[in-house]
Short mmCIF file of C-alpha atoms and ligand atoms in Angstrom, two decimals:
data_model
loop_
_atom_site.label_atom_id
_atom_site.label_comp_id
_atom_site.label_asym_id
_atom_site.label_seq_id
_atom_site.Cartn_x
_atom_site.Cartn_y
_atom_site.Cartn_z
CA MET A 1 -0.02 0.18 0.06
CA HIS A 2 2.82 2.46 0.82
CA CYS A 3 5.33 3.37 -1.41
CA PHE A 4 8.09 4.77 0.35
CA PRO A 5 10.48 5.63 -2.55
CA CYS A 6 7.62 8.06 -3.52
CA PHE A 7 7.49 9.64 -0.16
CA SER A 8 11.02 9.91 0.36
CA THR A 9 12.66 13.34 0.93
CA PRO A 10 13.41 14.58 -2.75
CA LYS A 11 17.14 14.33 -3.57
CA SER A 12 18.47 17.77 -3.28
CA LYS A 13 18.87 18.72 -6.61
CA LYS A 14 21.92 21.13 -7.72
CA SER A 15 20.24 24.53 -8.37
CA PRO A 16 19.80 24.45 -12.03
CA THR A 17 21.95 27.08 -13.78
CA ALA A 18 20.60 29.31 -16.52
CA ASN A 19 22.34 27.05 -19.20
CA GLU A 20 21.46 23.87 -17.90
CA THR A 21 17.72 24.00 -17.23
CA ASN A 22 15.70 27.11 -17.03
CA ALA A 23 13.35 24.43 -16.07
CA ASN A 24 10.16 26.02 -16.53
CA GLU A 25 11.28 28.99 -18.73
CA THR A 26 8.20 29.33 -20.66
CA ARG A 27 9.49 31.59 -23.63
CA PRO A 28 11.63 30.20 -26.26
CA HIS A 29 15.22 29.76 -25.19
CA ALA A 30 18.08 31.55 -26.66
CA HIS A 31 19.56 28.38 -27.66
CA ASP A 32 18.47 26.40 -30.69
CA GLU A 33 16.39 23.40 -30.78
CA ALA A 34 19.20 20.98 -31.28
CA GLU A 35 20.82 22.02 -28.01
CA GLN A 36 17.27 21.83 -26.28
CA SER A 37 16.88 18.42 -27.46
CA GLU A 38 20.06 17.39 -25.87
CA GLU A 39 18.81 18.73 -22.49
CA THR A 40 15.55 16.54 -22.31
CA THR A 41 14.76 13.09 -22.92
CA LEU A 42 11.67 13.99 -24.62
CA LYS A 43 10.54 11.85 -27.52
CA THR A 44 8.88 13.20 -30.63
CA PHE A 45 5.84 11.47 -32.00
CA THR A 46 4.20 11.64 -35.42
CA PHE A 47 0.44 11.79 -35.39
CA ARG A 48 0.16 8.31 -36.67
CA GLU A 49 2.16 6.75 -33.96
CA LEU A 50 -0.16 8.36 -31.38
CA ALA A 51 -3.17 7.24 -33.58
CA THR A 52 -1.95 3.70 -33.60
CA ALA A 53 -1.21 3.70 -29.87
CA THR A 54 -4.66 4.85 -29.16
CA LYS A 55 -6.57 2.73 -31.72
CA ASN A 56 -7.31 6.05 -33.71
CA PHE A 57 -8.48 7.73 -30.64
CA ARG A 58 -11.40 5.40 -29.99
CA GLN A 59 -13.93 6.13 -27.45
CA GLU A 60 -12.91 3.09 -25.58
CA CYS A 61 -9.45 4.62 -24.91
CA LEU A 62 -10.84 8.04 -23.85
CA LEU A 63 -9.89 8.58 -20.21
CA GLY A 64 -11.63 11.73 -19.85
CA GLU A 65 -11.89 15.52 -21.06
CA GLY A 66 -10.27 18.43 -19.17
CA GLY A 67 -9.79 22.04 -19.80
CA PHE A 68 -6.92 21.28 -22.31
CA GLY A 69 -8.58 18.69 -24.33
CA ARG A 70 -9.25 15.17 -24.30
CA VAL A 71 -6.88 12.37 -22.70
CA TYR A 72 -6.64 8.88 -24.28
CA LYS A 73 -4.99 5.77 -22.85
CA GLY A 74 -2.35 4.43 -25.46
CA THR A 75 0.27 1.76 -25.75
CA LEU A 76 3.16 2.94 -27.77
CA GLN A 77 4.74 0.34 -30.24
CA PRO A 78 6.92 -1.37 -30.32
CA THR A 79 7.79 -0.88 -26.79
CA GLY A 80 4.43 -1.36 -25.14
CA HIS A 81 4.82 1.61 -23.05
CA VAL A 82 1.46 2.72 -21.61
CA VAL A 83 0.72 6.16 -21.96
CA ALA A 84 -1.77 8.95 -21.54
CA VAL A 85 -2.08 11.12 -24.71
CA LYS A 86 -3.42 14.52 -24.19
CA GLN A 87 -4.78 15.94 -27.51
CA LEU A 88 -4.82 19.65 -26.87
CA ASP A 89 -7.68 21.84 -27.91
CA LYS A 90 -6.92 23.55 -31.19
CA HIS A 91 -7.98 27.01 -30.45
CA GLY A 92 -5.33 29.42 -29.10
CA LEU A 93 -2.54 26.75 -30.42
CA HIS A 94 1.02 27.98 -30.63
CA GLY A 95 3.14 27.90 -33.37
CA ASN A 96 5.36 24.89 -33.66
CA LYS A 97 8.54 26.59 -32.17
CA GLU A 98 6.79 28.00 -29.42
CA PHE A 99 4.92 24.90 -28.68
CA GLN A 100 8.24 23.07 -28.63
CA ALA A 101 9.90 25.57 -26.43
CA GLU A 102 6.95 25.17 -23.89
CA VAL A 103 7.05 21.42 -24.05
CA PHE A 104 10.73 21.18 -23.64
CA SER A 105 10.60 23.16 -20.40
CA LEU A 106 7.92 20.77 -19.02
CA GLY A 107 10.12 17.85 -20.30
CA ARG A 108 12.95 18.94 -17.98
CA LEU A 109 10.75 18.56 -14.89
CA ASP A 110 11.28 15.43 -13.33
CA HIS A 111 10.26 14.25 -9.84
CA PRO A 112 8.62 11.02 -8.35
CA ASN A 113 5.70 13.01 -7.37
CA LEU A 114 4.95 14.59 -10.83
CA VAL A 115 3.48 12.82 -13.83
CA LYS A 116 6.38 12.45 -16.21
CA LEU A 117 6.03 13.82 -19.79
CA VAL A 118 7.50 11.42 -22.23
CA GLY A 119 7.06 13.05 -25.50
CA TYR A 120 4.92 15.17 -27.74
CA CYS A 121 3.69 15.44 -31.23
CA ALA A 122 3.42 18.88 -33.37
CA ASP A 123 2.07 17.58 -36.54
CA GLY A 124 0.24 20.09 -38.78
CA ASP A 125 -2.31 21.68 -36.57
CA GLN A 126 -2.21 18.78 -34.09
CA ARG A 127 -0.76 19.38 -30.80
CA LEU A 128 -0.34 16.26 -28.33
CA LEU A 129 1.38 15.55 -25.19
CA VAL A 130 2.35 12.02 -24.08
CA TYR A 131 2.61 11.22 -20.35
CA ASP A 132 3.25 8.02 -18.51
CA TYR A 133 0.15 6.34 -17.71
CA VAL A 134 -0.69 6.50 -14.01
CA THR A 135 -2.47 3.43 -13.13
CA GLY A 136 -4.60 4.08 -10.10
CA GLY A 137 -6.96 6.87 -10.82
CA SER A 138 -7.14 10.16 -9.34
CA LEU A 139 -7.34 11.31 -5.69
CA GLN A 140 -10.70 12.74 -6.55
CA ASP A 141 -12.02 9.09 -7.68
CA HIS A 142 -10.48 7.41 -4.39
CA LEU A 143 -11.87 10.03 -1.87
CA HIS A 144 -15.07 11.08 -3.45
CA GLU A 145 -16.11 8.26 -5.94
CA PRO A 146 -15.01 5.21 -4.00
CA LYS A 147 -15.62 1.82 -5.44
CA SER A 148 -17.47 -0.54 -3.26
CA ASP A 149 -14.56 -3.16 -3.48
CA ARG A 150 -12.13 -0.80 -2.25
CA GLU A 151 -11.39 -0.12 1.28
CA PRO A 152 -11.50 3.53 2.28
CA MET A 153 -8.13 5.16 2.58
CA ASP A 154 -6.61 5.03 6.14
CA TRP A 155 -5.37 7.98 7.72
CA THR A 156 -1.70 7.21 7.34
CA THR A 157 -2.25 6.66 3.54
CA ARG A 158 -3.95 10.09 3.40
CA MET A 159 -0.94 11.81 5.12
CA GLN A 160 1.37 10.03 2.77
CA ILE A 161 -0.48 11.21 -0.20
CA ALA A 162 -0.49 14.79 1.22
CA TYR A 163 3.18 14.49 2.00
CA GLY A 164 3.86 13.02 -1.52
CA ALA A 165 1.80 15.96 -3.28
CA ALA A 166 3.53 18.42 -1.15
CA GLN A 167 6.87 16.99 -2.36
CA GLY A 168 5.94 17.44 -5.89
CA LEU A 169 4.79 20.91 -5.39
CA ASP A 170 7.94 21.72 -3.28
CA TYR A 171 10.01 20.69 -6.21
CA LEU A 172 8.00 23.02 -8.51
CA HIS A 173 8.39 25.81 -6.08
CA ASP A 174 11.73 25.42 -4.52
CA LYS A 175 13.92 22.99 -6.74
CA VAL A 176 13.35 24.28 -10.31
CA ASN A 177 14.62 27.81 -11.26
CA PRO A 178 12.60 29.78 -11.82
CA PRO A 179 9.93 28.47 -9.78
CA VAL A 180 6.81 27.01 -11.41
CA ILE A 181 3.32 27.99 -10.12
CA TYR A 182 1.12 24.94 -10.53
CA ARG A 183 -1.98 27.11 -10.85
CA ASP A 184 -4.54 24.32 -10.91
CA LEU A 185 -3.71 21.97 -7.97
CA LYS A 186 -6.88 19.98 -7.12
CA ALA A 187 -7.94 16.37 -6.11
CA SER A 188 -8.59 15.44 -9.75
CA ASN A 189 -5.08 16.45 -10.75
CA VAL A 190 -3.36 14.29 -8.10
CA LEU A 191 -3.07 10.82 -9.64
CA LEU A 192 -2.41 7.96 -7.74
CA ASP A 193 -0.24 4.70 -8.91
CA ASP A 194 -1.11 1.19 -7.72
CA ASP A 195 0.79 1.86 -4.44
CA LEU A 196 -1.26 5.18 -4.02
CA CYS A 197 1.84 7.07 -4.50
CA PRO A 198 0.56 10.48 -5.76
CA LYS A 199 1.66 12.30 -8.82
CA LEU A 200 0.60 15.89 -9.68
CA SER A 201 -0.58 16.21 -13.29
CA ASP A 202 -1.50 19.26 -15.49
CA PHE A 203 1.41 21.52 -14.08
CA GLY A 204 2.71 24.13 -16.43
CA LEU A 205 0.09 23.79 -19.19
CA HIS A 206 -1.52 27.17 -19.01
CA LYS A 207 0.64 28.42 -21.73
CA LEU A 208 -0.38 25.70 -24.04
CA GLY A 209 -4.07 25.89 -23.40
CA PRO A 210 -7.05 28.02 -24.54
CA GLY A 211 -6.58 31.85 -23.95
CA THR A 212 -2.94 31.83 -24.65
CA GLY A 213 -0.75 31.69 -27.78
CA ASP A 214 -1.17 33.67 -30.84
CA LYS A 215 -5.02 33.69 -30.83
CA MET A 216 -6.15 34.83 -27.42
CA VAL A 217 -9.56 33.97 -26.47
CA SER A 218 -11.44 35.49 -23.44
CA LEU A 219 -10.42 34.09 -19.78
CA THR A 220 -11.71 30.43 -19.39
CA SER A 221 -12.37 28.54 -16.17
CA ARG A 222 -9.18 26.83 -17.21
CA VAL A 223 -7.13 30.22 -16.79
CA MET A 224 -9.24 31.01 -13.70
CA GLY A 225 -8.37 27.88 -12.00
CA THR A 226 -11.06 25.69 -10.41
CA TYR A 227 -13.75 27.09 -7.96
CA GLY A 228 -13.30 25.73 -4.51
CA TYR A 229 -9.74 25.23 -4.95
CA SER A 230 -8.34 28.84 -5.99
CA ALA A 231 -7.06 31.28 -3.58
CA PRO A 232 -9.21 34.33 -3.07
CA GLU A 233 -6.67 36.71 -4.29
CA TYR A 234 -6.59 34.66 -7.61
CA THR A 235 -10.37 34.47 -8.01
CA ARG A 236 -10.71 38.37 -7.24
CA GLY A 237 -8.08 39.61 -9.19
CA GLY A 238 -5.99 37.14 -10.93
CA ASN A 239 -2.96 37.69 -8.65
CA LEU A 240 -1.26 34.50 -8.67
CA THR A 241 1.87 33.59 -6.76
CA LEU A 242 3.31 30.26 -5.23
CA LYS A 243 1.10 31.09 -2.11
CA SER A 244 -2.02 30.63 -4.42
CA ASP A 245 -0.74 27.03 -4.79
CA VAL A 246 -0.35 26.62 -1.18
CA TYR A 247 -4.01 27.55 -0.72
CA SER A 248 -5.11 24.97 -3.12
CA PHE A 249 -2.83 22.42 -1.47
CA GLY A 250 -4.58 23.25 1.84
CA VAL A 251 -8.03 22.59 0.23
CA VAL A 252 -6.78 19.25 -0.97
CA LEU A 253 -5.44 18.51 2.65
CA LEU A 254 -8.77 19.33 3.94
CA GLU A 255 -10.46 17.00 1.35
CA LEU A 256 -8.21 14.22 2.72
CA ILE A 257 -8.95 14.97 6.35
CA THR A 258 -12.73 15.45 5.91
CA GLY A 259 -13.57 13.24 2.88
CA ARG A 260 -15.59 16.22 1.55
CA ARG A 261 -15.36 17.76 -1.74
CA ALA A 262 -13.90 21.30 -2.28
CA LEU A 263 -17.26 22.23 -3.60
CA ASP A 264 -20.14 20.11 -3.01
CA THR A 265 -23.56 21.59 -4.13
CA THR A 266 -25.37 18.51 -2.94
CA ARG A 267 -24.69 19.83 0.80
CA PRO A 268 -26.66 22.54 2.72
CA ASN A 269 -25.59 25.98 1.55
CA ASP A 270 -23.34 26.57 4.30
CA GLU A 271 -21.44 23.49 3.70
CA GLN A 272 -20.87 23.48 0.22
CA ASN A 273 -17.73 25.21 0.07
CA LEU A 274 -15.26 23.29 2.15
CA VAL A 275 -13.08 26.02 3.25
CA SER A 276 -16.02 28.35 4.25
CA TRP A 277 -17.31 25.32 6.24
CA ALA A 278 -14.01 24.58 8.00
CA GLN A 279 -12.92 27.98 8.80
CA PRO A 280 -15.30 28.52 11.75
CA LEU A 281 -14.20 25.25 13.10
CA PHE A 282 -10.33 25.72 12.99
CA GLY A 283 -10.56 27.81 16.25
CA ASP A 284 -12.04 25.09 18.03
CA PRO A 285 -9.61 21.91 18.38
CA LYS A 286 -12.41 20.12 20.32
CA LYS A 287 -14.58 20.13 16.91
CA TYR A 288 -11.80 18.66 14.68
CA PRO A 289 -12.90 14.98 15.47
CA GLU A 290 -16.20 16.13 13.88
CA MET A 291 -14.33 17.36 10.83
CA ALA A 292 -12.78 13.91 10.25
CA ASP A 293 -14.05 11.84 7.49
CA PRO A 294 -16.61 9.45 9.06
CA VAL A 295 -15.32 6.48 6.92
CA LEU A 296 -12.07 6.74 9.14
CA GLU A 297 -14.18 5.79 12.12
CA ASN A 298 -11.80 7.86 14.40
CA LYS A 299 -8.92 5.66 13.47
CA PHE A 300 -6.25 8.31 13.75
CA SER A 301 -4.46 9.87 16.57
CA GLU A 302 -5.84 13.09 18.09
CA ARG A 303 -2.46 14.79 17.71
CA GLY A 304 -2.14 13.67 14.13
CA LEU A 305 -5.56 15.03 13.49
CA ASN A 306 -5.06 18.43 15.09
CA GLN A 307 -1.65 18.79 13.40
CA ALA A 308 -3.11 18.07 9.94
CA VAL A 309 -6.16 20.61 10.49
CA ALA A 310 -3.62 23.12 11.67
CA ILE A 311 -1.40 22.64 8.67
CA ALA A 312 -4.64 22.95 6.38
CA SER A 313 -5.88 25.94 8.25
CA MET A 314 -2.69 27.64 7.76
CA CYS A 315 -2.49 27.09 4.16
CA VAL A 316 -6.02 28.15 3.31
CA GLN A 317 -5.68 31.69 5.16
CA GLU A 318 -7.21 34.60 3.23
CA GLU A 319 -3.98 36.60 3.46
CA ALA A 320 -1.49 35.12 1.03
CA THR A 321 1.53 36.24 2.69
CA THR A 322 0.55 34.43 6.15
CA ARG A 323 0.26 31.02 4.33
CA PRO A 324 3.13 28.82 5.08
CA LEU A 325 5.99 27.95 2.43
CA ILE A 326 5.24 24.66 0.90
CA SER A 327 8.54 23.46 1.81
CA ASP A 328 7.56 23.63 5.75
CA VAL A 329 4.13 22.10 4.85
CA MET A 330 6.20 19.21 3.36
CA VAL A 331 8.35 18.85 6.43
CA ALA A 332 5.40 18.80 8.71
CA LEU A 333 3.62 16.35 6.67
CA SER A 334 6.61 14.10 6.46
CA PHE A 335 6.20 13.53 10.13
CA LEU A 336 2.57 13.18 9.97
CA SER A 337 2.85 10.48 7.42
CA MET A 338 5.24 8.28 9.39
CA SER A 339 3.48 5.34 10.77
CA THR A 340 4.45 4.78 14.36
CA GLU A 341 3.63 1.84 16.48
CA ASP A 342 1.20 3.87 18.69
CA GLY A 343 -0.09 5.60 15.74
CA VAL A 344 0.88 8.94 17.20
CA PRO A 345 3.06 10.92 14.87
CA THR A 346 6.59 11.68 15.95
CA THR A 347 7.10 15.49 17.23
CA VAL A 348 8.49 17.62 14.51
CA PRO A 349 11.60 19.17 15.40
CA THR A 350 10.91 22.92 15.11
CA SER A 351 14.23 23.65 13.53
CA SER A 352 13.14 21.80 10.59
CA PHE A 353 11.15 24.69 9.49
CA ARG A 354 12.25 27.78 7.40
CA ASP A 355 9.45 29.82 8.75
CA LYS A 356 8.54 29.50 12.38
CA SER A 357 4.84 30.11 11.72
CA MET A 358 4.63 26.37 10.94
CA SER A 359 6.46 25.35 14.03
CA ILE A 360 4.25 27.55 16.12
CA ALA A 361 0.93 26.24 15.08
CA LEU A 362 2.00 22.71 15.44
CA SER A 363 3.38 23.25 18.79
CA ARG A 364 -0.02 24.36 20.00
CA HIS A 365 -1.28 21.12 18.76
CA ASP A 366 1.28 18.86 20.30
CA SER A 367 0.53 18.42 23.92
CA SER A 368 3.93 16.57 24.46
CA ARG A 369 6.03 19.37 24.30
CA SER A 370 6.29 23.11 24.84
CA PRO A 371 5.83 25.03 21.94
CA GLU A 372 8.50 27.73 20.79
CA LEU A 373 6.11 30.79 20.77
CA VAL A 374 6.95 33.93 18.95
CA VAL A 375 5.57 36.54 21.42
CA GLU A 376 6.10 40.39 21.41
CA ASP A 377 6.22 42.76 24.15
CA GLU A 378 3.83 45.23 23.36
CA LYS A 379 5.95 48.01 24.52
CA SER A 380 8.67 47.02 22.14
CA SER A 381 6.30 46.24 19.21
CA THR A 382 7.83 48.66 16.78
CA SER A 383 9.99 47.68 13.80
CA SER A 384 13.53 48.96 13.61
CA ASP A 385 12.30 52.03 12.04
CA GLY A 386 9.75 52.43 14.70
CA SER A 387 6.83 52.28 12.45
CA GLY A 388 5.57 49.06 13.38
CA SER A 389 6.07 47.70 9.99
CA ASN A 390 9.03 45.85 8.45
CA SER A 391 9.52 45.42 4.84
CA GLU A 392 10.54 42.00 5.55
CA GLU A 393 7.42 41.02 7.09
CA ASP A 394 5.89 41.39 3.66
CA ARG A 395 8.02 38.68 2.51
CA SER A 396 7.47 36.39 5.50
CA SER A 397 4.64 34.12 6.13
CA LEU A 398 4.47 35.81 9.45
CA SER A 399 2.89 38.81 7.89
CA SER A 400 2.47 42.10 9.66
CA LYS A 401 -0.86 42.64 7.96
CA PRO A 402 -4.28 42.39 9.49
CA VAL A 403 -5.68 39.06 9.04
CA ASP A 404 -9.37 38.07 8.81
CA GLU A 405 -9.89 36.53 12.02
CA LYS A 406 -11.94 33.91 10.39
CA ASN A 407 -9.03 32.70 8.24
CA GLN A 408 -6.23 32.25 10.72
CA ALA A 409 -4.83 28.88 12.15
CA GLN A 410 -6.68 29.86 15.24
CA SER A 411 -4.77 27.87 17.64
CA LEU A 412 -2.60 30.54 19.33
CA LYS A 413 -3.14 33.81 20.95
CA ILE A 414 0.07 35.48 19.91
CA ASN A 415 0.95 38.74 18.72
CA TYR A 416 3.48 38.50 15.99
CA ARG A 417 3.97 42.48 15.99
CA TYR A 418 7.42 42.77 17.47
CA SER A 419 10.64 44.29 16.66
CA TRP A 420 12.35 41.68 14.81
CA GLU A 421 15.26 39.79 16.58
CA GLU A 422 18.29 39.46 14.36
CA VAL A 423 17.95 35.87 14.01
CA GLU A 424 18.61 34.21 10.74
CA VAL A 425 16.46 31.10 9.74
CA SER A 426 18.39 29.14 7.46
CA ASP A 427 17.21 26.05 5.51
CA GLU A 428 19.02 23.88 8.14
CA LYS A 429 19.15 25.68 11.32
CA LEU A 430 18.40 28.97 13.26
CA SER A 431 21.22 30.96 14.53
CA SER A 432 21.45 33.95 16.55
CA LYS A 433 23.30 36.93 15.15
CA SER A 434 22.59 39.71 17.72
CA SER A 435 19.57 40.85 19.40
CA HIS A 436 17.62 44.14 19.44
CA LYS A 437 17.21 45.07 23.18
CA SER A 438 13.53 44.87 24.04
CA ASN A 439 12.21 46.52 27.12
CA ASP A 440 12.00 42.94 28.66
CA GLU A 441 15.03 41.08 28.25
CA SER A 442 13.25 37.95 29.21
CA LEU A 443 11.41 38.27 25.90
CA SER A 444 14.19 38.94 23.74
CA SER A 445 15.60 35.50 23.84
CA CYS A 446 16.00 33.94 20.45
CA TYR A 447 14.90 30.63 19.29
CA ASP A 448 17.03 27.84 20.36
CA VAL A 449 19.05 30.18 22.72
CA ASP A 450 18.95 29.39 26.42
CA VAL A 451 17.13 31.81 28.29
CA ASP A 452 19.02 32.75 31.35
CA HIS A 453 16.24 33.18 34.06
CA ASP A 454 15.43 31.44 37.10
CA ASP A 455 12.12 29.71 36.98
CA SER A 456 10.14 31.98 39.44
CA LEU A 457 11.21 34.93 37.35
CA ARG A 458 10.18 33.11 34.35
CA ASN A 459 6.90 32.09 35.55
CA LYS A 460 6.05 35.38 36.54
CA GLU A 461 7.06 36.65 33.29
CA LYS A 462 4.68 34.00 31.55
CA GLU A 463 1.90 34.98 33.58
CA GLU A 464 2.23 38.71 32.74
CA GLU A 465 2.79 37.93 29.34
CA GLN A 466 -0.32 35.82 29.08
CA SER A 467 -2.47 38.42 30.68
CA ARG A 468 -0.93 41.06 28.27
CA LEU A 469 -1.59 38.83 25.44
CA GLU A 470 -5.18 38.42 26.55
CA HIS A 471 -5.51 42.14 26.69
CA ILE A 472 -4.05 42.56 23.14
CA HIS A 473 -6.13 40.09 21.79
CA SER A 474 -9.31 41.68 23.23
CA SER A 475 -8.60 45.12 22.13
CA LYS A 476 -7.49 44.22 18.56
CA THR A 477 -8.43 46.93 16.13
CA ASP A 478 -8.61 47.05 12.30
CA ASP A 479 -5.27 48.63 11.99
CA ASP A 480 -3.60 46.40 14.39
CA GLN A 481 -0.66 44.97 12.47
CA SER A 482 -0.82 41.65 14.06
CA VAL A 483 -1.49 38.06 13.56
CA TYR A 484 -3.46 36.58 16.27
CA PHE A 485 -4.29 33.02 17.11
CA ASP A 486 -6.77 31.94 19.73
CA ASP A 487 -5.28 29.76 22.45
CA GLU A 488 -8.23 27.40 23.41
CA SER A 489 -6.17 24.81 24.87
CA GLY A 490 -5.51 26.19 28.29
CA ASP A 491 -2.05 24.65 28.61
CA ASP A 492 -0.44 27.81 29.38
CA ASP A 493 1.95 26.23 31.62
CA GLU A 494 3.75 24.98 28.72
CA VAL A 495 4.19 28.06 26.98
CA SER A 496 7.63 29.26 26.62
CA PHE A 497 8.44 32.71 24.86
CA HIS A 498 10.95 33.24 22.23
CA ARG A 499 11.20 35.61 19.59
CA ILE A 500 12.58 35.16 16.18
CA LYS A 501 12.99 36.52 12.93
CA SER A 502 12.36 34.44 9.77
CA GLU A 503 14.04 35.18 6.64
CA VAL A 504 12.32 33.72 3.80
CA GLY A 505 12.39 34.38 0.08
CA SER A 506 9.68 36.27 -1.66
CA ASP A 507 7.20 34.86 -3.54
CA THR A 508 8.23 34.44 -7.03
CA THR A 509 5.62 34.86 -9.61
CA GLU A 510 5.91 32.99 -12.84
CA ASP A 511 5.48 35.45 -15.50
N1 LIG B 1 -1.15 10.60 -16.99
C1 LIG B 1 -2.24 10.15 -16.81
N2 LIG B 1 -2.57 8.78 -16.55
C2 LIG B 1 -3.66 8.45 -16.25
N3 LIG B 1 -4.95 8.93 -16.35
C3 LIG B 1 -4.72 10.35 -16.68
C4 LIG B 1 -3.49 10.81 -17.01
N4 LIG B 1 -3.58 12.09 -17.36
C5 LIG B 1 -4.83 12.49 -17.20
N5 LIG B 1 -5.64 11.30 -16.98
C6 LIG B 1 -7.02 11.20 -16.79
O1 LIG B 1 -7.55 11.77 -17.83
C7 LIG B 1 -8.75 12.63 -17.34
C8 LIG B 1 -8.65 13.94 -18.18
O2 LIG B 1 -7.56 14.56 -17.55
P1 LIG B 1 -7.36 16.06 -17.49
O3 LIG B 1 -6.23 16.25 -16.69
O4 LIG B 1 -7.27 16.50 -18.96
O5 LIG B 1 -8.70 16.64 -17.01
P2 LIG B 1 -9.13 16.97 -15.48
O6 LIG B 1 -8.17 16.66 -14.47
O7 LIG B 1 -10.51 15.87 -15.31
O8 LIG B 1 -9.80 18.43 -15.64
P3 LIG B 1 -9.00 19.70 -15.61
O9 LIG B 1 -8.52 19.81 -17.08
O10 LIG B 1 -9.96 20.72 -15.17
O11 LIG B 1 -7.66 19.60 -14.91
C9 LIG B 1 -8.78 12.50 -16.14
O12 LIG B 1 -9.78 11.35 -15.68
C10 LIG B 1 -7.56 12.10 -15.51
O13 LIG B 1 -7.54 11.41 -14.47
#
């Protein structure tokens, strides 16, 4: 059932140089086609070869039809290689050269959690893409159209699928240069092999589809993503970033947790949109078990469920900048997807995360340890320029912008508005460089730097800080530049206060 090679941490790939890859460069490359061909293993097919493979595109070979055209199952001769042949719709087609440039870019993307493009055909006005055939159907089928002879997916399998999908997305966001925005991540685009190892399909196709190319057509549902999965900023204004993908990922994760569709018009009005239904529940961990897919029959650990919901709730935050990096989501899910003897996931080392918001949210759902909270002393809650804002905040998931209370990972009552400590968060570890002096030295200790206080003083500070936080929370105003989380757990004793600065890269838009 579980295919560990797929779920292993992706090999750290050397950052591609401009000449080597330009992995998702979607404009024609400077170098010529011969050079491009050498860089990919893509095969060129004639239309006749693909017609033969698909029995002349016979109905019985039709797998389905999506926004880009029809997809047929085929068998290549003479190898017997089973493929999925995507026949692109003709309107908005690219010229041959432009098409090839796009396809070569896609051909260079190679990861165990992405459906592999094996070749293409540009014959006359025909444009076809040939992919490895993925045997097990889509996540959509498994979750929402289960076969009676198939056992419902268990919790660990769900978390492994989420982890694998996160790895595929992390590859697109973080391992290829420049990053690729998926644009249309959804359960039907997560294909599963026989071992339920997930493979993302349909990435990078937007420039080959309708609405692009020489003949522009009006915006289609394809370009606008899929309702229920699209991030609010995208549906509102088309502003697409890597964080829009993180939102869509959060919706898929919610589907895995709840067994509900992203959009289900058969449900009562207030339950049709999965995110809208889930948002009020995020703030109340006691209700999480009610969120879980009933077919799971409560066969999951409470901590695993809480942490999975915490991750999903962070991903689907309204404010894009407060969503986590997919790399942090991936790390968190790597722990949730491990089966342990007692079924309780291993505690995630906080130093694994590039951005501390993930660590914080998970800590609050992990009763086995003290969370490393990021807390501000209100008196010192100004940025270095004293304005209360910090340009780096805009680049961080710990955004300084006000957040819609409904859309937070509502597990903490923490004010992120603070003068940033000079602490760098690198990929591997956090290190302290130097500190701003805060009014309260006890609060200026950096992440994983020992706090030099006796216990009684620390406890007193905790109490004061807790009451101050409650005050801050209850007096939040519209122009408050803070991110709040509601602490419902009541395990205040476990709270330890630290302050960090998270250095994360800016979102990169594709175009
Ligand atoms: N590589 C593949 N292996 C097996 N089945 C595939 C493959 N690619 C696509 N399919 C199947 O072909 C059908 C059409 O896929 P396609 O990706 O074109 O559309 P979709 O995902 O249903 O919709 P959309 O275009 O909106 O994403 C789906 O049932 C999909 O599961």
